[in-house]
CSV table of C-alpha atoms in Angstrom, one decimal:
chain,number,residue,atom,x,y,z
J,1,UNK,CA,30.7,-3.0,-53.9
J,2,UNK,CA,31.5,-1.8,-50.4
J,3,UNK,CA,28.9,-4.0,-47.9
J,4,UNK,CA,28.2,-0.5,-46.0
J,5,UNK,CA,24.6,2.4,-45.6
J,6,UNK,CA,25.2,4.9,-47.5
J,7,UNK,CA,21.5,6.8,-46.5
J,8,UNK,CA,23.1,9.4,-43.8
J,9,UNK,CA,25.5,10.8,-46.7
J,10,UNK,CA,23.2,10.9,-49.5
J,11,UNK,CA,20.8,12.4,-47.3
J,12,UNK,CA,23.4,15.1,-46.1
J,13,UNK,CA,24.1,15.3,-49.8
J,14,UNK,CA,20.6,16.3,-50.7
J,15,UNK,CA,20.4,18.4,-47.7
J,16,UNK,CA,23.0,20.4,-49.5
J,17,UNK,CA,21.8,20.8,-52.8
J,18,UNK,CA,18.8,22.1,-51.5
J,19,UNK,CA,20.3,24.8,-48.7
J,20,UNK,CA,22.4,26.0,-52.4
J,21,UNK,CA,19.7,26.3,-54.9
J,22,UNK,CA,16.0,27.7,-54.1
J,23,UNK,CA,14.4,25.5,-56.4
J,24,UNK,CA,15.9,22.3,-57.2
J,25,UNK,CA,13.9,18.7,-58.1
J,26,UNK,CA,16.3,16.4,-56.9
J,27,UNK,CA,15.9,12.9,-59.2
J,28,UNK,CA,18.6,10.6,-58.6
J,29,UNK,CA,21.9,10.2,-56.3
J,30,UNK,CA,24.7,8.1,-56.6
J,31,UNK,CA,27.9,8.3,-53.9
J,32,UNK,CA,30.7,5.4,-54.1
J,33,UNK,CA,33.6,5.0,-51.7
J,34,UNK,CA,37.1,5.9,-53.9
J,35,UNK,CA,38.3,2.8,-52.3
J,36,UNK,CA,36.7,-0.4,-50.9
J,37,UNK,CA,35.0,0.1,-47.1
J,38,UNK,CA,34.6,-2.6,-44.9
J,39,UNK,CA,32.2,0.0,-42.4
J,40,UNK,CA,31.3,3.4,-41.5
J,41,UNK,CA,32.3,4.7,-37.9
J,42,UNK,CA,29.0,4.9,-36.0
J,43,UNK,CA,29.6,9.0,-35.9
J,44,UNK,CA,31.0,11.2,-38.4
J,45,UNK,CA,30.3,14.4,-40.1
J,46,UNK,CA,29.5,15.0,-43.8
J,47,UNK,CA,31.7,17.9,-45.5
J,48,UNK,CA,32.2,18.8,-49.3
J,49,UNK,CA,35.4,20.3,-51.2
J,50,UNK,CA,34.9,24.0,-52.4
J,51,UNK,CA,32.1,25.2,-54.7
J,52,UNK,CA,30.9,21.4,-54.9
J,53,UNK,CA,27.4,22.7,-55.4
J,54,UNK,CA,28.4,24.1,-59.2
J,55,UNK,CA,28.8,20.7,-60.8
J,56,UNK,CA,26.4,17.8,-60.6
J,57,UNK,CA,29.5,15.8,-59.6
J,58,UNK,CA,32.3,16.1,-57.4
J,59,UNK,CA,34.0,14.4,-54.1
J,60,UNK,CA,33.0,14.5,-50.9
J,61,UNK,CA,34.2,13.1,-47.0
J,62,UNK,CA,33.5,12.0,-43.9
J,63,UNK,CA,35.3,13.2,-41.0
J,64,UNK,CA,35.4,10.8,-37.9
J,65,UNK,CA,35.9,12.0,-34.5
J,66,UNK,CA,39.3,11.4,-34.1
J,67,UNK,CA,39.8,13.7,-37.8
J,68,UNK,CA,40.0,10.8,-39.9
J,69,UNK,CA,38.6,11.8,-43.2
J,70,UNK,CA,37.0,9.0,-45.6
J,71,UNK,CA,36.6,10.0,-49.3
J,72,UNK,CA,33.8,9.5,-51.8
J,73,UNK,CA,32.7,10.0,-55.3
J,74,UNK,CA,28.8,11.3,-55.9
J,75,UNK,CA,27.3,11.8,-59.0
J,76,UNK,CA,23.3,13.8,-58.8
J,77,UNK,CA,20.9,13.9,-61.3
J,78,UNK,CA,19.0,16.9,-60.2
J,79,UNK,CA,16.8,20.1,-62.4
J,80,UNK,CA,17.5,23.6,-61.4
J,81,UNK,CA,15.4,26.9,-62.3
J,82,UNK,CA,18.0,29.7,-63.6
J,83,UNK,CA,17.4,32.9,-65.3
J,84,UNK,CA,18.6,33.6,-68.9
J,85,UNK,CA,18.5,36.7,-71.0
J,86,UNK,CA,16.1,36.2,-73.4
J,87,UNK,CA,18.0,38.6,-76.1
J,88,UNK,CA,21.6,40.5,-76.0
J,89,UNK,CA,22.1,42.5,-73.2
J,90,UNK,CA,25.2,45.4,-73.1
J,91,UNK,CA,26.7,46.7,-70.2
J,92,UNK,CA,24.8,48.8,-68.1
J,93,UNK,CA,20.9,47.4,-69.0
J,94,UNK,CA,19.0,47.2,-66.9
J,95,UNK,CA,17.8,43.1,-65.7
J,96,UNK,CA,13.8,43.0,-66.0
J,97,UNK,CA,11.1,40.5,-67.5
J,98,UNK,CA,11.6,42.6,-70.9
J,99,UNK,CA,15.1,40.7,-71.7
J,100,UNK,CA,15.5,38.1,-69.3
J,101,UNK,CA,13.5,34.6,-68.7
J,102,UNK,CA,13.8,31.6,-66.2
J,103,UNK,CA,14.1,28.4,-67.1
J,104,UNK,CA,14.4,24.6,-65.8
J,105,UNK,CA,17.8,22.8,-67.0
J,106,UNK,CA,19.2,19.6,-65.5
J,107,UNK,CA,22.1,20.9,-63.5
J,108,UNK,CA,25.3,20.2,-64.8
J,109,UNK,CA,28.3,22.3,-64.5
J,110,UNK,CA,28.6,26.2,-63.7
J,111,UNK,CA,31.1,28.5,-63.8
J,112,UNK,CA,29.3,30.6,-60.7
J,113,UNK,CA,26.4,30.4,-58.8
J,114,UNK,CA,23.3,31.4,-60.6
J,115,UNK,CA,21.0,33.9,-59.6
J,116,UNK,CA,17.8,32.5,-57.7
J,117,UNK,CA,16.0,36.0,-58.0
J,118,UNK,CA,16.4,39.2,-60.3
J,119,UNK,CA,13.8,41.1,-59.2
J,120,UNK,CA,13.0,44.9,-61.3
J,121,UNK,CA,15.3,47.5,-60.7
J,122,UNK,CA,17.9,45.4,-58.8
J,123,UNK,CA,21.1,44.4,-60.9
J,124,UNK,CA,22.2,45.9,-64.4
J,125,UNK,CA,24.5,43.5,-66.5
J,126,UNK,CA,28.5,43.9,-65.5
J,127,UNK,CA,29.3,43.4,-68.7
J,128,UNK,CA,27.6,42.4,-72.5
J,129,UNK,CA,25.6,39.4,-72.4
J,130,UNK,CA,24.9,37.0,-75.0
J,131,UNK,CA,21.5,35.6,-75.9
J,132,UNK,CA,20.6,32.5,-73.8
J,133,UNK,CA,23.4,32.9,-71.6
J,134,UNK,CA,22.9,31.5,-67.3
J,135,UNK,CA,22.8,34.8,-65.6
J,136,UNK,CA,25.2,34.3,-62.7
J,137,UNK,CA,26.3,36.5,-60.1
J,138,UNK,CA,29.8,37.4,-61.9
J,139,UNK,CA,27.5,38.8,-64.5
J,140,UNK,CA,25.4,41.7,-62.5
J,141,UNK,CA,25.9,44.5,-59.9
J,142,UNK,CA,23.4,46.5,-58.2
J,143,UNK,CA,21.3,48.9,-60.7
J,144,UNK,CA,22.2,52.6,-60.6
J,145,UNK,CA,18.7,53.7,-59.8
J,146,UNK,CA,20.0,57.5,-59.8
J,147,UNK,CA,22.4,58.4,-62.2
J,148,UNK,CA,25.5,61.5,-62.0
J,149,UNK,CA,23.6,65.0,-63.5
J,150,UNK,CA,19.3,63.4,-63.2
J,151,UNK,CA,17.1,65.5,-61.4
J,152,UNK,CA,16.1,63.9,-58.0
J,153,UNK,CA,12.6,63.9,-56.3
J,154,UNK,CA,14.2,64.3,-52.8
J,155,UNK,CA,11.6,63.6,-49.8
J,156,UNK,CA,12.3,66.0,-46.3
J,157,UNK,CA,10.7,64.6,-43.3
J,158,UNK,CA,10.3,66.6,-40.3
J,159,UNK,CA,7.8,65.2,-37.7
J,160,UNK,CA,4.6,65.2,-39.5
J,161,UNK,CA,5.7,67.9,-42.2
J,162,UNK,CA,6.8,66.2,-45.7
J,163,UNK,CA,8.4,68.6,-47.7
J,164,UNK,CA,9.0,67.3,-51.4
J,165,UNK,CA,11.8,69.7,-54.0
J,166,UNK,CA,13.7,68.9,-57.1
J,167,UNK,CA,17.3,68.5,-57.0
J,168,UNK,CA,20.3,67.1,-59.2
J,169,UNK,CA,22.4,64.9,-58.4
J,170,UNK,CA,25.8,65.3,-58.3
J,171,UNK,CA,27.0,61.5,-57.5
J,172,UNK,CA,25.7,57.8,-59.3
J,173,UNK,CA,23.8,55.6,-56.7
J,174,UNK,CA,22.5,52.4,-55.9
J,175,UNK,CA,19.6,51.4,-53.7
J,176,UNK,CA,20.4,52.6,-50.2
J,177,UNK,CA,23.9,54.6,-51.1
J,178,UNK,CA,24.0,58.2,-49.2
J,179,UNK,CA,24.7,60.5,-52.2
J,180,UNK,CA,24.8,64.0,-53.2
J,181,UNK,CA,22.7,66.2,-54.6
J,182,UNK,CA,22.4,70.0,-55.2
J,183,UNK,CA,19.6,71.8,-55.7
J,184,UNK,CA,18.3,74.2,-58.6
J,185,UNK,CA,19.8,77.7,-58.4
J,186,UNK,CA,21.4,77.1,-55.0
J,187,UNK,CA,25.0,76.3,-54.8
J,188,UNK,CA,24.5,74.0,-51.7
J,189,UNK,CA,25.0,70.3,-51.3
J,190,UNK,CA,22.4,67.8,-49.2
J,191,UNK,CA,23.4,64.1,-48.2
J,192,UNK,CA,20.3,61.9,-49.1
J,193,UNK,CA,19.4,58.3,-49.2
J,194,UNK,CA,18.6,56.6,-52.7
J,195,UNK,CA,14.7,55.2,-52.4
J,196,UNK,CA,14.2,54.4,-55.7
J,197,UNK,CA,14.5,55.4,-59.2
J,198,UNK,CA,15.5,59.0,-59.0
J,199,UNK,CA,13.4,59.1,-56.1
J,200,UNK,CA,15.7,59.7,-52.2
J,201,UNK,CA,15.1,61.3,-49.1
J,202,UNK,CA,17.5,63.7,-47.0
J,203,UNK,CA,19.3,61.5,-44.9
C-alpha cells in the first residue's frame, strides 16, 4: 500500500456525492492510487471524469499546480432515495403519488440521474414505463397542464379589477408557456400565461 493521507480526497469525494444526490447516507469509501505513491504534493485539486456520480465506482485525479494529474480508483458504499412507478405508466400520464413511490436502494449504477423531486402536476412520462422502473430524467418532461381544444379559466388583471371568462385553447402548454386561446363565439385570439391546470392569465 502507498505510505500516503488519503482524508482530503475522500473528503472531496463525499463532498461530491452529496452536492449530486439530495439525500444520500454515505456508509463506506475506499480510493487507491492506480499505481504506487511515494507522496501527495502539499496542494492539489480534486476533479472527477464525466457522470462519475452515476456509478458507485469510477476514477478520479488530482491535479497539481503545475497540471500534473495523479490518478485513483474509489469504490463508495452509499444509499440513495429514488422514485419508482409503483405500477405501469404509458406515455403521456401524468407523475403523482397515485403511480409512483420513493424508495432507498444502495447506489449502484445508473443509466441517468434520478429524479430527487416529482412534485404533482410537474412531469408526465416521455415514454411507457414499466413497473418498478428508477424514474430518471430521460424518462419525464414537463406536464401539459392545458391541453390543444380544453376550455381555459383565463384570469384579466387590470389595477384592482379581476375580470375572470372562459376561453379555449388553441395551443398545448406547460407551466409558464405564453399560449393561445380564443374565446367562445368570438373569432379573436389572446396571448396568456399557463398558471395551472387549465387555469392562465392574459399575459
Amino acid at each position: 500500500k502507498s505510505p500516503i493521507n488519503l482524508n482530503k480526497i475522500k473528503s472531496k469525494l463525499k463532498k461530491y456525492y452529496k452536492n449530486k444526490y439530495k439525500n444520500i447516507r454515505i456508509d463506506s469509501v475506499v480510493v487507491l492510487p492506480m499505481r504506487y505513491t511515494n507522496s501527495l504534493p502539499k496542494s492539489y485539486t480534486v476533479g472527477f471524469t464525466n457522470y462519475s456520480y452515476l456509478s458507485r465506482k469510477g476514477i478520479l485525479f488530482i491535479k497539481t499546480d503545475d497540471d500534473k494529474k495523479i490518478f485513483f480508483n474509489y469504490n463508495i458504499a452509499a444509499k440513495v432515495e429514488v422514485y419508482q412507478t409503483g405500477k405501469e405508466i404509458n406515455k403521456g400520464d401524468e407523475l403523482s403519488n397515485i403511480n409512483i413511490k420513493k424508495n432507498s436502494i444502495m447506489l449502484d449504477k445508473f443509466a441517468s440521474m434520478p429524479l430527487q423531486e416529482i412534485p404533482n402536476t410537474k412531469y408526465e412520462a416521455k415514454h411507457k414505463l414499466k413497473k418498478a422502473t428508477i424514474i430518471t430524467k430521460r424518462d419525464v418532461t414537463g406536464l401539459y397542464l392545458i391541453k390543444r381544444g380544453a376550455t381555459v379559466n383565463v384570469t384579466l388583471r387590470n389595477g384592482g379589477i379581476i375580470i375572470n371568462f372562459s376561453a379555449r385553447a388553441t395551443q398545448s402548454g406547460r407551466y409558464g408557456d405564453i399560449i393561445s386561446v380564443e374565446q367562445n363565439n368570438k373569432n379573436k385570439k389572446i396571448r396568456v400565461r399557463v398558471t395551472g391546470k387549465n387555469r392562465a392569465e392574459v399575459k
